[in-house]
mmCIF file of C-alpha atoms in Angstrom:
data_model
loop_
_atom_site.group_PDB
_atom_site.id
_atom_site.type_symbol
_atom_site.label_atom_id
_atom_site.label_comp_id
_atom_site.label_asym_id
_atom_site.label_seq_id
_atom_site.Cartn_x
_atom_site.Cartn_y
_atom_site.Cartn_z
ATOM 1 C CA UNK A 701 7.971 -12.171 -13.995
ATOM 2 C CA UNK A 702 8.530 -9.165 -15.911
ATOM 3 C CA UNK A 703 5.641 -7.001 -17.657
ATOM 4 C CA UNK A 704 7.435 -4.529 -20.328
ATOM 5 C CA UNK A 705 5.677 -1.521 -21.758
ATOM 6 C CA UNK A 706 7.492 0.275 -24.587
ATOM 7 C CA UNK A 707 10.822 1.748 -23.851
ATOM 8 C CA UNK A 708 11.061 -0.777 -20.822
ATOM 9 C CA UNK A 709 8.526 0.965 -18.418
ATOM 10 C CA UNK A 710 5.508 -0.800 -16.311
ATOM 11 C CA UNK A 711 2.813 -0.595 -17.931
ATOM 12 C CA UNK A 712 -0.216 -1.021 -15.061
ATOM 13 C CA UNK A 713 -2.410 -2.390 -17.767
ATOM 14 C CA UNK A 714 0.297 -5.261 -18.057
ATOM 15 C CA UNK A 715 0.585 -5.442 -14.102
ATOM 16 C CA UNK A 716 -3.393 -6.250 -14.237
ATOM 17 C CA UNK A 717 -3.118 -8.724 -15.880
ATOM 18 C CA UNK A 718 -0.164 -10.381 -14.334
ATOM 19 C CA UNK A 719 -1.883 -10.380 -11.722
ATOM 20 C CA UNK A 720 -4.622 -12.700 -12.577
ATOM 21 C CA UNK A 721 -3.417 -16.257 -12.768
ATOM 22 C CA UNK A 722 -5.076 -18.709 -15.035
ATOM 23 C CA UNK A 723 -6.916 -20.522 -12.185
ATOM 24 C CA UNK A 724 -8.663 -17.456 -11.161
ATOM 25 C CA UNK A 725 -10.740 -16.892 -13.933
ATOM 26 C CA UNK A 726 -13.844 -16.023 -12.042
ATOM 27 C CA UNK A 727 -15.029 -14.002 -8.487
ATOM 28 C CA UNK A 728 -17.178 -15.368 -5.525
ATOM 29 C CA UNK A 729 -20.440 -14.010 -5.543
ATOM 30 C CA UNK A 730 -19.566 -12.210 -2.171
ATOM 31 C CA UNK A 731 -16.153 -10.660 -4.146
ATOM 32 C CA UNK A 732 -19.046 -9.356 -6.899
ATOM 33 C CA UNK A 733 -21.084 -7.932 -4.150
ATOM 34 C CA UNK A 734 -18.237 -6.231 -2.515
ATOM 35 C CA UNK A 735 -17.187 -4.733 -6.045
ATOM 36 C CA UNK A 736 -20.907 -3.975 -7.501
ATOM 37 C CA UNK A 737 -21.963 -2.211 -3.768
ATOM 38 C CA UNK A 738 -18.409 -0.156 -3.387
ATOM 39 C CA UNK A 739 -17.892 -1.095 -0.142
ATOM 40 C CA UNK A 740 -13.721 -2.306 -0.602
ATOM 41 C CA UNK A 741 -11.878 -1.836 2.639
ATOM 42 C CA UNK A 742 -9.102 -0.473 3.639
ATOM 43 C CA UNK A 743 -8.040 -3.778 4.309
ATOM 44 C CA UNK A 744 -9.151 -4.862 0.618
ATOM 45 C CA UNK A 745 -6.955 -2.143 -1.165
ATOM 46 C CA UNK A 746 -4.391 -2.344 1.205
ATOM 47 C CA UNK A 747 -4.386 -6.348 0.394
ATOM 48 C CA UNK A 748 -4.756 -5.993 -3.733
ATOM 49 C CA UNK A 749 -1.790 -3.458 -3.863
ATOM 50 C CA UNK A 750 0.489 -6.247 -1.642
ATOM 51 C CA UNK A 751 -0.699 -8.466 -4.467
ATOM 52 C CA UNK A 752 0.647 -6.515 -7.338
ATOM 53 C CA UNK A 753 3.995 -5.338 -5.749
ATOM 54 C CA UNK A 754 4.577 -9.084 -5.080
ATOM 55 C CA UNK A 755 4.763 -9.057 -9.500
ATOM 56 C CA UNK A 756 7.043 -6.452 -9.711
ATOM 57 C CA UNK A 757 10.957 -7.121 -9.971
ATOM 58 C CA UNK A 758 12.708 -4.075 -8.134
ATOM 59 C CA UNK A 759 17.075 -4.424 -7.557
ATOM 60 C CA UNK A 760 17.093 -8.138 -8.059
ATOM 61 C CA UNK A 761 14.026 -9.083 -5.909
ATOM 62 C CA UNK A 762 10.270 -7.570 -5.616
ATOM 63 C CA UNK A 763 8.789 -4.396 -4.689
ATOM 64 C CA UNK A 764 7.267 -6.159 -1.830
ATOM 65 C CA UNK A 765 10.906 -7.060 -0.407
ATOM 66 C CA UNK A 766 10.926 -3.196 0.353
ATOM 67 C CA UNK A 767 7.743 -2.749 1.479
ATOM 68 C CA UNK A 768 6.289 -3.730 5.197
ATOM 69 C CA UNK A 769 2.856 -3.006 6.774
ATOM 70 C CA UNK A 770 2.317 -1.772 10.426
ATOM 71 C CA UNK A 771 -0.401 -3.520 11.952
ATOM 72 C CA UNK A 772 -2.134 -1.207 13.534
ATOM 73 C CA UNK A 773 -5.545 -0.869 12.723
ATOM 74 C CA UNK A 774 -8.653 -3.745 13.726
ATOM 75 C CA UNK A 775 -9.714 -4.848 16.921
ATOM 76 C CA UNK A 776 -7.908 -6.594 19.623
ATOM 77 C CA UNK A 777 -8.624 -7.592 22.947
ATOM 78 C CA UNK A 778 -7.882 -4.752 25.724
ATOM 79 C CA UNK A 779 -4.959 -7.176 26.667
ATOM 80 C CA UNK A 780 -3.516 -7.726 23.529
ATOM 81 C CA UNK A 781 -4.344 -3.808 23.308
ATOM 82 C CA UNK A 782 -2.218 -3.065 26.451
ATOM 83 C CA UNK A 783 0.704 -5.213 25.457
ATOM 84 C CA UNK A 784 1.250 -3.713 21.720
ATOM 85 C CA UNK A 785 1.082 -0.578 23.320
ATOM 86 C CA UNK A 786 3.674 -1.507 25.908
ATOM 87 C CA UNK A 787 5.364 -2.911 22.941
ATOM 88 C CA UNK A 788 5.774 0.286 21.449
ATOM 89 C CA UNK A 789 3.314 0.189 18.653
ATOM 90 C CA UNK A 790 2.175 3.794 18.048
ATOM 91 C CA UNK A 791 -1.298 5.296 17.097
ATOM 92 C CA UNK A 792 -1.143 6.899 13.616
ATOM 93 C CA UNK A 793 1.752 5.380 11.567
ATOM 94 C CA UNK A 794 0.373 5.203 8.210
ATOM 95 C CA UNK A 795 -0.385 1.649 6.641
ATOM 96 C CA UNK A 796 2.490 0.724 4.831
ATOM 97 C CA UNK A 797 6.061 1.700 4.669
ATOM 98 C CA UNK A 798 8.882 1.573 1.843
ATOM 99 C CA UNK A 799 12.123 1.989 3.250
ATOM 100 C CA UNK A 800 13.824 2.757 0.459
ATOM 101 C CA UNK A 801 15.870 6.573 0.710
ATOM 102 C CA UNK A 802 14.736 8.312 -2.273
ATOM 103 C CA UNK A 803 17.107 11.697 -1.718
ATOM 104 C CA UNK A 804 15.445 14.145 -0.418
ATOM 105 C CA UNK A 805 13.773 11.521 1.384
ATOM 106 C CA UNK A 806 14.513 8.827 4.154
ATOM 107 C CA UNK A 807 11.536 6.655 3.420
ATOM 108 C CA UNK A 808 7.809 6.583 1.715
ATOM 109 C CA UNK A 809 4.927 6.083 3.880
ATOM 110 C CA UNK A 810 1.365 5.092 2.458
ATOM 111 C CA UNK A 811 -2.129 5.460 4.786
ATOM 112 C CA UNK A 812 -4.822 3.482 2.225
ATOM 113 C CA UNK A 813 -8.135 5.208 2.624
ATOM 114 C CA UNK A 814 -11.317 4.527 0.956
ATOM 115 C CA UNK A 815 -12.832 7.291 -1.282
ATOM 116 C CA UNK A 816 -14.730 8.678 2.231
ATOM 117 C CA UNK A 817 -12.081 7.272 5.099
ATOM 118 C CA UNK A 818 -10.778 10.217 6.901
ATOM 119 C CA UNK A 819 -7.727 10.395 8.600
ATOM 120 C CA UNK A 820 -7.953 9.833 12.697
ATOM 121 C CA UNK A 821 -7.201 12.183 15.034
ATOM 122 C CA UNK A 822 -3.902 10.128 15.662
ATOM 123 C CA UNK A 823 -2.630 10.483 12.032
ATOM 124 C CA UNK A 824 -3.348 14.220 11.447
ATOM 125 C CA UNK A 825 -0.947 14.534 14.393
ATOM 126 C CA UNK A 826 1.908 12.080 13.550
ATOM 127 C CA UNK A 827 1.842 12.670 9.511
ATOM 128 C CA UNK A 828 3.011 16.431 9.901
ATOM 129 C CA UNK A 829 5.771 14.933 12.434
ATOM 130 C CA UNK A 830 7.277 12.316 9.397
ATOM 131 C CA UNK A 831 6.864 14.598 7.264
ATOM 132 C CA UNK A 832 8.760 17.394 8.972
ATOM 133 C CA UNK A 833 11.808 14.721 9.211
ATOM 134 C CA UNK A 834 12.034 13.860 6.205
ATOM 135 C CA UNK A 835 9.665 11.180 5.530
ATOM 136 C CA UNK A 836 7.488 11.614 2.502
ATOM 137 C CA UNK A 837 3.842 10.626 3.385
ATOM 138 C CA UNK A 838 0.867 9.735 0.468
ATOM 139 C CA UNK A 839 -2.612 9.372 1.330
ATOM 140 C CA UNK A 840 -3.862 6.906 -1.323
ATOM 141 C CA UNK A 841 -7.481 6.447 -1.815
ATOM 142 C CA UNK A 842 -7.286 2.975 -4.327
ATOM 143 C CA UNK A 843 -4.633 0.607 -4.663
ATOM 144 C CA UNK A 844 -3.533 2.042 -8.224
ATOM 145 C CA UNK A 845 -3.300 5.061 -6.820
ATOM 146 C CA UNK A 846 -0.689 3.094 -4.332
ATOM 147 C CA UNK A 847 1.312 1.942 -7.162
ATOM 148 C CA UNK A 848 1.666 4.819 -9.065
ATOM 149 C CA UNK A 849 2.926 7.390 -5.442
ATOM 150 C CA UNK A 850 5.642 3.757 -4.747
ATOM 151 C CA UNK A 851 6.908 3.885 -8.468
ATOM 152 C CA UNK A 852 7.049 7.439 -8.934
ATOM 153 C CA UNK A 853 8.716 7.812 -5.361
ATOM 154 C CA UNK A 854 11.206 4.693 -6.606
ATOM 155 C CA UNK A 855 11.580 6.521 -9.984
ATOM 156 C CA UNK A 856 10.262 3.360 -12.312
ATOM 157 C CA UNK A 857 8.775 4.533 -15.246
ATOM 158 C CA UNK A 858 4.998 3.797 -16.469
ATOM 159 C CA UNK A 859 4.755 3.545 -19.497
#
């Protein structure tokens, strides 16, 4: 599906609305809640921005074809705990990755934050690391603010 602004760019407007099928017409009353209290998740932007990247075509696929999430956050049992960990999964890797080399960088990294998350202890040591080789890392406090850092980092133009 392809949402054209003028002169061929995105147009986020147009990615709204692409994003609403014709079945979903309305919200729960829990989905209101969520929205009218400003309480969205990590989890919940994190989620919405996987939604819209699914929409948008990117070298003959989707964005989300080039786009992964690292599962570390939530809670697990101190087993399941234990084995990631053996497993090499690593406290502070940022949400989401695009592994996409955008010279001068290797790959795009996004940590989703709500407006008052703060970064953990684990992150403000690890970020400055990816950074230093090469990695450009975004701390993005809304999913729009997600899309615009992955198509400005890709180079698509907004229109």
């Amino acid at each position: 599906m392809a949402i054209r602004g003028g002169r061929g760019g995105w147009t986020l407007d147009g990615i709204e609305k692409a994003k609403k099928s014709p079945k979903s017409t309305s919200m729960t009353t829990a989905q209101f809640k969520k929205v009218e209290s400003g309480k969205v998740s990590e989890s919940d932007l994190q989620k919405s921005f996987i939604e819209t990247i699914e929409l948008i075509p990117y070298k003959g696929r989707t964005l989300r074809d080039f786009v992964y999430a690292v599962p570390n956050g939530g809670f697990r049992t101190k087993r399941t705990a234990s084995n990631l960990k053996k497993e090499g999964v690593k406290a502070g890797v940022p949400d989401l990755h695009c592994f996409v080399a955008v010279p001068p960088w290797h790959s795009l990294y996004i940590e989703m934050k709500t407006e008052k998350g703060d970064l953990t202890d684990s992150q403000r040591h690890l970020i400055p690391i990816l950074r230093a080789e090469g990695h450009k890392v975004v701390i993005c406090r809304s999913d729009q603010h997600a899309l615009s850092e992955l198509l400005k980092y890709l180079g698509i133009q907004v229109a």
